[in-house]
Short mmCIF file of C-alpha atoms in Angstrom, two decimals:
data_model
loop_
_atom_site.label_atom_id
_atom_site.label_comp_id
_atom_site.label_asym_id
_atom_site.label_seq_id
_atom_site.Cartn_x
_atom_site.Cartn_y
_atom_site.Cartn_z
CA UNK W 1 107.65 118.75 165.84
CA UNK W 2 106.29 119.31 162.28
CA UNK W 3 106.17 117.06 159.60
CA UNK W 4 106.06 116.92 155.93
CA UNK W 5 104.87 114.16 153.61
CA UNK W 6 106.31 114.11 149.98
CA UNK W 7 104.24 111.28 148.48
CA UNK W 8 105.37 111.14 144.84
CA UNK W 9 104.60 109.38 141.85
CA UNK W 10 107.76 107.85 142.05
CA UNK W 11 109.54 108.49 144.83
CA UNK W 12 107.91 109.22 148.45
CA UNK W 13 109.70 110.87 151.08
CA UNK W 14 109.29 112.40 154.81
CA UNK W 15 110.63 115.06 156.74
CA UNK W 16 110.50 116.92 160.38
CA UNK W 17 111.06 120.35 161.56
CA UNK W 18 111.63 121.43 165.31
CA UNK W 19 110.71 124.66 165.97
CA UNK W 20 113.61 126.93 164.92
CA UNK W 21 116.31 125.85 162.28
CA UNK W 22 116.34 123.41 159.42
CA UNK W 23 114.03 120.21 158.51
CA UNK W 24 115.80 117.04 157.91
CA UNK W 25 114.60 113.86 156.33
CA UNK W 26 113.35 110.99 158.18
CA UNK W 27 115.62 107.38 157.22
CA UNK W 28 113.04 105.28 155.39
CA UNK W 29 114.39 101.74 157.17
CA UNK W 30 114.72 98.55 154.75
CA UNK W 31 116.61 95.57 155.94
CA UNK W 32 118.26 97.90 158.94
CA UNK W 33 119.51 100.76 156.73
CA UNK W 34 117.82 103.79 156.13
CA UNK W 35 116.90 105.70 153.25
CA UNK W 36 115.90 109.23 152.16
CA UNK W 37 113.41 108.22 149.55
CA UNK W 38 110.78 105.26 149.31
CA UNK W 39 109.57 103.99 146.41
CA UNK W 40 106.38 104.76 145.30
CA UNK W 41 105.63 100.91 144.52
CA UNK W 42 103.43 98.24 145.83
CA UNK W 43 103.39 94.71 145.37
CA UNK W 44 101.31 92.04 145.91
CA UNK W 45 102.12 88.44 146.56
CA UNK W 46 100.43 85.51 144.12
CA UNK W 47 100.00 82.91 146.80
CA UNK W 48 100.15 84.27 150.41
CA UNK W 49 97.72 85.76 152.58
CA UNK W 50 97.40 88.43 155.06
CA UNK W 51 95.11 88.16 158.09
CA UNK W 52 92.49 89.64 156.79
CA UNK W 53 92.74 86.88 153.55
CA UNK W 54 93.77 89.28 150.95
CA UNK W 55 96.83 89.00 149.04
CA UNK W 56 100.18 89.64 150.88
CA UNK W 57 101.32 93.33 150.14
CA UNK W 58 105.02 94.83 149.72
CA UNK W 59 105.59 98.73 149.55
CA UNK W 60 109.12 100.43 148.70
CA UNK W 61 112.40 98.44 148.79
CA UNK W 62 110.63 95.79 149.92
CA UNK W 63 108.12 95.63 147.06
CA UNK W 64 110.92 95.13 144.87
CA UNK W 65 113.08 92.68 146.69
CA UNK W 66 109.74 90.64 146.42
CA UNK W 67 109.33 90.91 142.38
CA UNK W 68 112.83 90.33 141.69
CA UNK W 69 112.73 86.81 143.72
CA UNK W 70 113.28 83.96 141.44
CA UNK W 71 109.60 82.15 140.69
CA UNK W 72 108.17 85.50 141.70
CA UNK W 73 104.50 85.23 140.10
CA UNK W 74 103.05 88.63 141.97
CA UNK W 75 101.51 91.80 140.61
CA UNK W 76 103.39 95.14 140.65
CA UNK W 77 101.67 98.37 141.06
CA UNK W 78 103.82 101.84 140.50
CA UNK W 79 102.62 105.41 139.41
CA UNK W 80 99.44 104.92 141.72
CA UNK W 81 99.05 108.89 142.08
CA UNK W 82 98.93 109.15 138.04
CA UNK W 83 95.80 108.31 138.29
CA UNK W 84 94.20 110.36 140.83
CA UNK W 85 92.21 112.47 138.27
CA UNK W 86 90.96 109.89 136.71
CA UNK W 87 87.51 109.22 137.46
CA UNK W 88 87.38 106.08 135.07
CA UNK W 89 89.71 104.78 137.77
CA UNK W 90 87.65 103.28 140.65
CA UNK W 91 89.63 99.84 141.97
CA UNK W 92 90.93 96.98 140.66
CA UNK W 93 90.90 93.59 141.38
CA UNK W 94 94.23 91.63 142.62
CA UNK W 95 94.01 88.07 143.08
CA UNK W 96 90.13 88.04 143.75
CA UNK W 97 90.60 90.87 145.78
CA UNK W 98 88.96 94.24 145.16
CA UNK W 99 91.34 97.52 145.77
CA UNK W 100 90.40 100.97 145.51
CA UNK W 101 92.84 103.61 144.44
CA UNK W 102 92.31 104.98 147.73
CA UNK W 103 92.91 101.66 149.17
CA UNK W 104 96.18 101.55 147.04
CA UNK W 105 97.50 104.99 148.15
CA UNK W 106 96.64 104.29 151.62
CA UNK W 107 98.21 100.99 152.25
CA UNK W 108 101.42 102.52 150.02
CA UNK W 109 101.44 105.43 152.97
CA UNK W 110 100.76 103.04 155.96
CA UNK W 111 104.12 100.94 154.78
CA UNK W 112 106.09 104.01 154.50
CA UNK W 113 104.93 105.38 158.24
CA UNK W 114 106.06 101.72 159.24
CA UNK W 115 109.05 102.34 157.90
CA UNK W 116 110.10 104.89 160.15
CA UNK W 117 112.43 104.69 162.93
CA UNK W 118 110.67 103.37 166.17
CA UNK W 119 112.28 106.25 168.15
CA UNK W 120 110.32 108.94 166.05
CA UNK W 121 107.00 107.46 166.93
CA UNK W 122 105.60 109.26 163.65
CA UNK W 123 102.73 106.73 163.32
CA UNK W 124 101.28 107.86 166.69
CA UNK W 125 102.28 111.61 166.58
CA UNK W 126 100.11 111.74 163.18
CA UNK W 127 97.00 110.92 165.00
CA UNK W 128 97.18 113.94 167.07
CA UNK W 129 99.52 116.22 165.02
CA UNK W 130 99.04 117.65 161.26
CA UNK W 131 101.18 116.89 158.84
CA UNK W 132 101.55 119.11 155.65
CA UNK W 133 101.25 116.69 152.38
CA UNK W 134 102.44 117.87 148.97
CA UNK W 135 100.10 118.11 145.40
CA UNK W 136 100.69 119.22 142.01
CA UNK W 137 100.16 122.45 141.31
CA UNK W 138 98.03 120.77 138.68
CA UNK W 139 96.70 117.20 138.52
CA UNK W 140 96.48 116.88 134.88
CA UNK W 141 97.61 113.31 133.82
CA UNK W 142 95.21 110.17 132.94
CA UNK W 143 95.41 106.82 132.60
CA UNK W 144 96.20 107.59 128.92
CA UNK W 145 98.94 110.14 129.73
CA UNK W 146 96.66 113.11 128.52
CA UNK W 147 95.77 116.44 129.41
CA UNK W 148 93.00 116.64 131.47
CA UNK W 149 92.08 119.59 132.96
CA UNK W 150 89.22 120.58 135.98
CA UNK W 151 89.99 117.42 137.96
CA UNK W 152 91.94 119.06 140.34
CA UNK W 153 89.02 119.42 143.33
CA UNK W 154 88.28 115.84 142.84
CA UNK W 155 91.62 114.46 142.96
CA UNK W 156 92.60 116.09 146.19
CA UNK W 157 89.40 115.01 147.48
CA UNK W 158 90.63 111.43 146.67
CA UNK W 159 94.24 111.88 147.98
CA UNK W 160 92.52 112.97 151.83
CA UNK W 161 90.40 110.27 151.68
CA UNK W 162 93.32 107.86 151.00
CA UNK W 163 95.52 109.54 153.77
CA UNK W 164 92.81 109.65 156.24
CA UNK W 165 92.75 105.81 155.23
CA UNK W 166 96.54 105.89 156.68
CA UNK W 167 95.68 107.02 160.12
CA UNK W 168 96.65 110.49 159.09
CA UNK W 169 94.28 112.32 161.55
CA UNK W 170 94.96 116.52 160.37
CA UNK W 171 96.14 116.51 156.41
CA UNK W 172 96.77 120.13 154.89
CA UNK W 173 97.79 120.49 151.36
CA UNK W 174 100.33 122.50 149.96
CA UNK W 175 101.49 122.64 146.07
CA UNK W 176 104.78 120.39 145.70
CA UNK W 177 106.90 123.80 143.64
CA UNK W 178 105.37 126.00 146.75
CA UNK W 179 107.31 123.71 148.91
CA UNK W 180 110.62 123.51 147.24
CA UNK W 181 110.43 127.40 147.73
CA UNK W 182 110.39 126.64 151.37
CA UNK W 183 113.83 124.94 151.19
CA UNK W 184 115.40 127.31 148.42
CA UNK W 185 114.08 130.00 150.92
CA UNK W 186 116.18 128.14 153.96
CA UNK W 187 119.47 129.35 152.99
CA UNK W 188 118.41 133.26 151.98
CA UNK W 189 120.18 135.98 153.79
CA UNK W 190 117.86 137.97 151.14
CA UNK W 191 114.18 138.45 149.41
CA UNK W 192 113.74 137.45 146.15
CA UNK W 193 111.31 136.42 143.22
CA UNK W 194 111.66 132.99 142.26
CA UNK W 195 109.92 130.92 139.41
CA UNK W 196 109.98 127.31 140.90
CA UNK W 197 109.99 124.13 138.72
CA UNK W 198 109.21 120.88 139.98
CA UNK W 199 109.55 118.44 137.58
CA UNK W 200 108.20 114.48 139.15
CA UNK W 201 106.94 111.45 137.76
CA UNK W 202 103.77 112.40 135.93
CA UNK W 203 103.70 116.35 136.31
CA UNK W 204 105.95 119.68 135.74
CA UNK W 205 104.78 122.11 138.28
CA UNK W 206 106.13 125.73 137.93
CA UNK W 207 105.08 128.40 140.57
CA UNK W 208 106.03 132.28 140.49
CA UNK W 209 106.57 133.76 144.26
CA UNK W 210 108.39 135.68 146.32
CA UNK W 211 110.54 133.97 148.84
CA UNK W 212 113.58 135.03 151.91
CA UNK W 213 113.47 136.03 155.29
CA UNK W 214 110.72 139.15 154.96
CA UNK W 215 108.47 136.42 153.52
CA UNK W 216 109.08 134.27 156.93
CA UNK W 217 106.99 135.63 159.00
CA UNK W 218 103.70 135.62 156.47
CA UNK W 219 101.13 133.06 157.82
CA UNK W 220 99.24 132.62 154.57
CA UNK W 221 102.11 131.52 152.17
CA UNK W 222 99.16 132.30 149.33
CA UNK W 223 99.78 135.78 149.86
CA UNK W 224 103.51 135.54 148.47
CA UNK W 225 102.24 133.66 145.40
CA UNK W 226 101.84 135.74 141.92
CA UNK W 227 100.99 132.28 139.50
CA UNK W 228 100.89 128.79 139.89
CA UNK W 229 100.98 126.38 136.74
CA UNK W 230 101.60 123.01 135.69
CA UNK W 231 101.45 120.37 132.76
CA UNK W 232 100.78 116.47 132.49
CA UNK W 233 104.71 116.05 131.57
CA UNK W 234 107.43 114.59 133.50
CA UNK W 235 109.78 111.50 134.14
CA UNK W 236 107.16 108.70 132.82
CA UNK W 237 106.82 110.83 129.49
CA UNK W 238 110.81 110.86 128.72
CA UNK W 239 110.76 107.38 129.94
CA UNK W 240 107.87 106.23 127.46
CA UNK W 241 110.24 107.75 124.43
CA UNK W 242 112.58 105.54 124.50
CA UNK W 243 110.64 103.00 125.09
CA UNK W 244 108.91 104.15 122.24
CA UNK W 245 112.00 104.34 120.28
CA UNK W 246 114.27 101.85 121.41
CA UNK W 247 112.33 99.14 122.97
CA UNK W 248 109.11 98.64 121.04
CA UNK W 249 110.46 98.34 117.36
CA UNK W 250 113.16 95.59 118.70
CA UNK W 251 109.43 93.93 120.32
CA UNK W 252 107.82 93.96 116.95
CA UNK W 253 106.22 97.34 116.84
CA UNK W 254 105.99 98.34 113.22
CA UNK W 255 106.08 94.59 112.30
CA UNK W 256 103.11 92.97 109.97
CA UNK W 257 101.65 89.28 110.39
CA UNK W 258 98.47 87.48 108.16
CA UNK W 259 95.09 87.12 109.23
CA UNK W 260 93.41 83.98 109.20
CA UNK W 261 92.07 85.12 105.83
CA UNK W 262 95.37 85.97 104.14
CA UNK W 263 95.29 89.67 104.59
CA UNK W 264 98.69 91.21 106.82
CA UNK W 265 97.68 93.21 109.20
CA UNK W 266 99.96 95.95 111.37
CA UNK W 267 100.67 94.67 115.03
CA UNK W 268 98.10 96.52 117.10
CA UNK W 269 99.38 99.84 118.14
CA UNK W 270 97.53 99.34 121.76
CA UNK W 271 100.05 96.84 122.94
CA UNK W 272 102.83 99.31 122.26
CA UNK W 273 101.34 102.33 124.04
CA UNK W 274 100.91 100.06 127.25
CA UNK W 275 104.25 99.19 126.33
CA UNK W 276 104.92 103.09 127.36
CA UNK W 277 103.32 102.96 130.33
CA UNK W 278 105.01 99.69 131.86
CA UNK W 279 103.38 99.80 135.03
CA UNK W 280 100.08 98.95 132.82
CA UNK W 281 101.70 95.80 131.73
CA UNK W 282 100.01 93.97 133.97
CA UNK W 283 96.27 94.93 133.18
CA UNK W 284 96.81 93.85 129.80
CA UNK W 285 98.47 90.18 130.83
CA UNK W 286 95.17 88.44 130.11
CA UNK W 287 93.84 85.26 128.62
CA UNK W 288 92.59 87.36 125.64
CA UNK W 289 96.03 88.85 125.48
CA UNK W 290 98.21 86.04 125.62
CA UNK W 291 96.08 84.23 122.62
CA UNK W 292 96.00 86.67 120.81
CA UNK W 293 99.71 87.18 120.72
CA UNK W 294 100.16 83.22 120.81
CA UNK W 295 97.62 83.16 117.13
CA UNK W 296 100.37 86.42 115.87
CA UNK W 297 103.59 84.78 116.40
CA UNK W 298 103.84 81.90 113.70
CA UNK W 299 102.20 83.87 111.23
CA UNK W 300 104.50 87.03 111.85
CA UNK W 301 107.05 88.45 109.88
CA UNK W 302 108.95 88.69 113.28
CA UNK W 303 108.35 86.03 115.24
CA UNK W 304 111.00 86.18 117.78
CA UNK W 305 110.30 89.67 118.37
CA UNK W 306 106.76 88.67 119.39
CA UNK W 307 108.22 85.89 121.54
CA UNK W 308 109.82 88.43 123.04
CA UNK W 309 107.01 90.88 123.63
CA UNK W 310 105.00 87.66 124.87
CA UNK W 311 107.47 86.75 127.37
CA UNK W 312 107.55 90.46 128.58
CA UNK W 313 103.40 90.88 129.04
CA UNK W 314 103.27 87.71 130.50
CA UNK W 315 106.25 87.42 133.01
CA UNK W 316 105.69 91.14 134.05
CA UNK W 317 109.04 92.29 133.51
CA UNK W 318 108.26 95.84 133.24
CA UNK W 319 110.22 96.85 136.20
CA UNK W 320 113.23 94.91 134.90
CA UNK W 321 112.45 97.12 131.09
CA UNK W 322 112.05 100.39 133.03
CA UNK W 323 115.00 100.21 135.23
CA UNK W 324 117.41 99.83 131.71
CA UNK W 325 115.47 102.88 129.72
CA UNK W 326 116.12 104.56 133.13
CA UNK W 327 119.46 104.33 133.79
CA UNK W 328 120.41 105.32 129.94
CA UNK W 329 118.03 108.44 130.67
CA UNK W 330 120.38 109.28 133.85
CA UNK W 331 123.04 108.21 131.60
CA UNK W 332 122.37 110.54 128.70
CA UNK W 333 122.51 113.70 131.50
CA UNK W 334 125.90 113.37 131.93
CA UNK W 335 127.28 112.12 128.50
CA UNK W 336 126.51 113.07 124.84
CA UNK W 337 125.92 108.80 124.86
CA UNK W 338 124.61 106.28 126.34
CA UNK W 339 124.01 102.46 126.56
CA UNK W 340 121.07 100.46 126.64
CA UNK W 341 121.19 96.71 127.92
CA UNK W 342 117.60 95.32 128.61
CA UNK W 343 118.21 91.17 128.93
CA UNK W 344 115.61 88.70 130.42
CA UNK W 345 115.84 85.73 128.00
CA UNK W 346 114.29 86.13 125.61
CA UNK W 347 114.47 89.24 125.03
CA UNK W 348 117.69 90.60 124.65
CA UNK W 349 118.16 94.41 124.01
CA UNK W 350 121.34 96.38 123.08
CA UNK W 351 121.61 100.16 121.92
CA UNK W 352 123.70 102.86 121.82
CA UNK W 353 121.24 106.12 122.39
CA UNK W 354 122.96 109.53 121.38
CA UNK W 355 121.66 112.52 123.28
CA UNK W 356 120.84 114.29 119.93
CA UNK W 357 118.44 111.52 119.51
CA UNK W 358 116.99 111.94 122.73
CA UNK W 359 116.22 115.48 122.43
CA UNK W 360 114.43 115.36 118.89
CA UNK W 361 112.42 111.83 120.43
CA UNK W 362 111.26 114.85 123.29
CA UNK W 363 111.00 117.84 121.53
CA UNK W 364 107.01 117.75 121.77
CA UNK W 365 107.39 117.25 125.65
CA UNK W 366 109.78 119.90 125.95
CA UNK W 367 107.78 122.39 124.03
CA UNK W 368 104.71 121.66 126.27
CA UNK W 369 106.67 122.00 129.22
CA UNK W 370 108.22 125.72 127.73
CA UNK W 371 104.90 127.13 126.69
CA UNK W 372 103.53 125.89 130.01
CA UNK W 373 106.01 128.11 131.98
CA UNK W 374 105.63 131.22 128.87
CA UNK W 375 101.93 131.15 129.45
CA UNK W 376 102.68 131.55 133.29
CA UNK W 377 105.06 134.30 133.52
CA UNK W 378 102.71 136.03 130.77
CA UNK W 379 99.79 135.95 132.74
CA UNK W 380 101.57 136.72 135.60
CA UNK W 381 102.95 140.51 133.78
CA UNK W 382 105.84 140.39 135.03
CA UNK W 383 109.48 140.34 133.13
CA UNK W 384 111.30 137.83 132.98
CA UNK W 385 114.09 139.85 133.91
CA UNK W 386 112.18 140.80 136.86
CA UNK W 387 112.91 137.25 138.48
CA UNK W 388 115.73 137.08 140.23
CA UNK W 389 116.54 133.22 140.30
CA UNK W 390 114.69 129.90 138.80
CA UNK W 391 114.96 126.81 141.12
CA UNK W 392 114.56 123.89 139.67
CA UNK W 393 114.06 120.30 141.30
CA UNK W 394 113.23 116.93 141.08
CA UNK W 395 115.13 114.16 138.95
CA UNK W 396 113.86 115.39 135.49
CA UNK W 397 115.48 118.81 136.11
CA UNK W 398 118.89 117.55 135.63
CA UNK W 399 117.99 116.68 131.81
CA UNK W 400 120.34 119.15 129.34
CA UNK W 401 117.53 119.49 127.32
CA UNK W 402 115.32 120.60 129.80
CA UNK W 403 117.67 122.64 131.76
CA UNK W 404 118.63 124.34 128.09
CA UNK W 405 114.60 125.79 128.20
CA UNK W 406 115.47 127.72 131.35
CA UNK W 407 119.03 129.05 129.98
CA UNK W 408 116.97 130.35 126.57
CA UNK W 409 114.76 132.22 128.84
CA UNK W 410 116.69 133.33 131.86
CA UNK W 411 120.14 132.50 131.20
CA UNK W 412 122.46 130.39 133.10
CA UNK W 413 123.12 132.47 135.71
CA UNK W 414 120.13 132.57 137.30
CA UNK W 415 119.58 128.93 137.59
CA UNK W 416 119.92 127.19 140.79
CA UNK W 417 119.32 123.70 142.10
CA UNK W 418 119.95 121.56 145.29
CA UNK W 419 118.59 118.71 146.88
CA UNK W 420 116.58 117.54 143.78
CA UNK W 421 114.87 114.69 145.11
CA UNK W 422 114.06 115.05 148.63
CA UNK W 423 113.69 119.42 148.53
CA UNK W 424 110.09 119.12 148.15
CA UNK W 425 109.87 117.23 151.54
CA UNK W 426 111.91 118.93 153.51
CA UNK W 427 110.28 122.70 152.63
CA UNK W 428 106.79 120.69 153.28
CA UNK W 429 108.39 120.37 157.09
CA UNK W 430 109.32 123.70 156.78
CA UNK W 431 105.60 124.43 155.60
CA UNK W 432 103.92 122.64 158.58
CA UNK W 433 106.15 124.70 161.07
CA UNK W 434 104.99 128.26 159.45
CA UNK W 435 101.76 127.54 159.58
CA UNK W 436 101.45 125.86 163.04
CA UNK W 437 104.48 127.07 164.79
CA UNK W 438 102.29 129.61 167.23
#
């Protein structure tokens, strides 16, 4: 049996491979029913302990069930991966308990390997098997949703020390758009060159490579590559413009309020970019914070917009704003208009979002993300009528706008698509049997 680990910054899933024929995902259990994706998400309770005395943690499904119960007072913790290239990022303290990153990732992975069906026995066939584990092609996101580039080494170096924190005993790396070749490749009856783009959470990966049944049978999957490329842009960055444009301004941004020496000051623009990042939300729910915000309010020229940004910071309901700009992003794929209802009392957010909108609010992204995938198939020298199909994957893929980048430059033809959120696990199965099958 081989096995591939998809751990996203989103969404995490896992998938085996026997030794001939195709992988298949492995049901993620919650409550008795089981699921092809896991949620990238931890939790962590306010008032119970586990054995050990630390704070009671949640992962997945269950992480949320947790938050969303009434009184919940916990902290939430999503987009953990993010911040593997960030060296400012060291740990964190929850509840009087210190947490490294690696900590973090780790205890996310353990909860998903519990997850698992008791008849696969995956926890104890990964001490003694190795399991193929996805990265970016580049890691090239911080805390501040920047570029940074030449963290790559150190990052992975951080992700095998949080998986061999798991109980993972043999972890091999593959890059995440290498993999979704391996499932485009399944269902070839012929070679071809393929540009791949995998578009996650926090990064676009693109890779260039030739894929089918000749390619089968080559060991060192490297060989088959021509270029490999990424940028810091993905899911969280469409997410954050919205927020940026729909949420903040009805939260005060752009509002004014008088200092204690008469002079009106902007609201600080800080708030609003962690705002953009909601899984930050919580880092910034502090003492300082809340006074601060509690001095603004009756001297504000919108008080009940602060009210409502207070309420958000310090109830944490971040999860409850993301899943609304969300669901009008999924929304806008499939209509030229979409709806936005965001209510937890007292805020209370409606708005109609045209897709037009959307599109200008992205353009920058979605120029990044084009010149990223110019520069490769430039440096690579070959034509881009030389590539015989683009494959694109992953939940941002299914964006007009971004699918429109890849018509421009290849035409609609030659697109293809399938199994958008899970192919990246399944080809990492598909990985782990090439390279170990004997």
């Amino acid at each position: 049996m081989f096995i591939g680990l998809d751990f996203g910054t989103t969404n995490s899933a896992l998938a085996l491979a026997d030794a001939t024929g195709p992988s298949r995902l492995v049901p993620l259990l919650h409550n008795g029913v089981g699921h092809s994706t896991f949620r990238s998400i931890l939790y962590f309770d306010a008032d119970e302990r586990d054995s050990r005395g630390k704070p009671l943690a949640y992962a997945g499904p269950a992480a949320i069930d947790a938050y969303l119960e009434p009184g919940a007072e916990g902290r939430l913790i999503q987009s953990i991966k993010s911040y593997l290239a960030n060296p400012d990022f060291t740990s964190t303290s929850i509840f009087n308990s210190r947490y490294t990153l690696e900590n973090l990732i780790g205890l996310l992975v353990s909860r998903l390997l519990e997850a698992t069906p008791p008849s696969d026995n995956l926890i104890e066939r990964l001490k003694a098997v190795p399991i193929v584990v996805g990265r970016p092609a580049r890691f090239v996101r911080n805390s501040l949703g920047q570029a940074q580039e030449g963290h790559d080494d150190f990052a992975v170096s951080r992700l095998l020390a949080s998986l061999e924190g798991a109980g993972l005993a043999d972890v091999h790396f593959e890059f995440e758009p290498v993999a979704a070749a391996y499932a485009y490749e399944s269902g070839l009856n012929r070679d071809e060159l393929v540009l791949i783009g995998d578009f996650g959470g926090g990064t676009s990966d693109f890779c260039l490579l030739h894929v089918g049944p000749g390619m089968r049978e080559v060991k060192n999957r490297a060989e088959t590559i021509i270029g490999v490329s990424g940028v810091g842009i993905a899911g969280d960055a469409f997410d954050a413009r919205i927020v940026e444009n729909v949420i903040a301004p009805r939260l005060g941004r752009g509002s004014a309020y008088k200092s204690t020496g008469g002079k009106v000051l902007p609201m600080p623009a800080w708030l609003y970019d962690s705002l953009k990042r909601w899984h930050q939300l919580s880092f910034i729910n502090t003492q300082k914070t809340r006074r601060m915000l509690e001095e603004i309010q009756p001297v504000s020229d919108a008080p009940n917009e602060i009210e409502a940004l207070t309420h958000l910071i310090e109830e944490n309901k971040g999860f409850e704003m993301y899943r609304a700009v969300e669901a009008a992003k999924v929304a806008l794929s499939g209509s030229t208009k979409a709806h936005l209802s965001f209510k937890a009392a007292p805020i209370s957010i409606e708005a109609d979002i045209a897709r037009g909108d959307f599109d200008r609010w992205v353009a920058p992204e979605l120029a990044e993300i084009g010149g990223c995938v110019d520069r490769l198939i430039e440096e690579s020298g070959v034509a881009p009528e030389k590539i015989d199909r683009v494959f694109l994957t992953g939940g941002t893929s299914f964006i007009p706008a971004v699918r429109a980048l890849f018509v421009e430059r290849f035409g609609h033809e030659r697109l293809a698509g399938g199994g958008e959120l899970t192919s990246v696990a399944t080809g990492l199965a598909l990985s782990a049997r090439q390279r170990f099958g004997g």
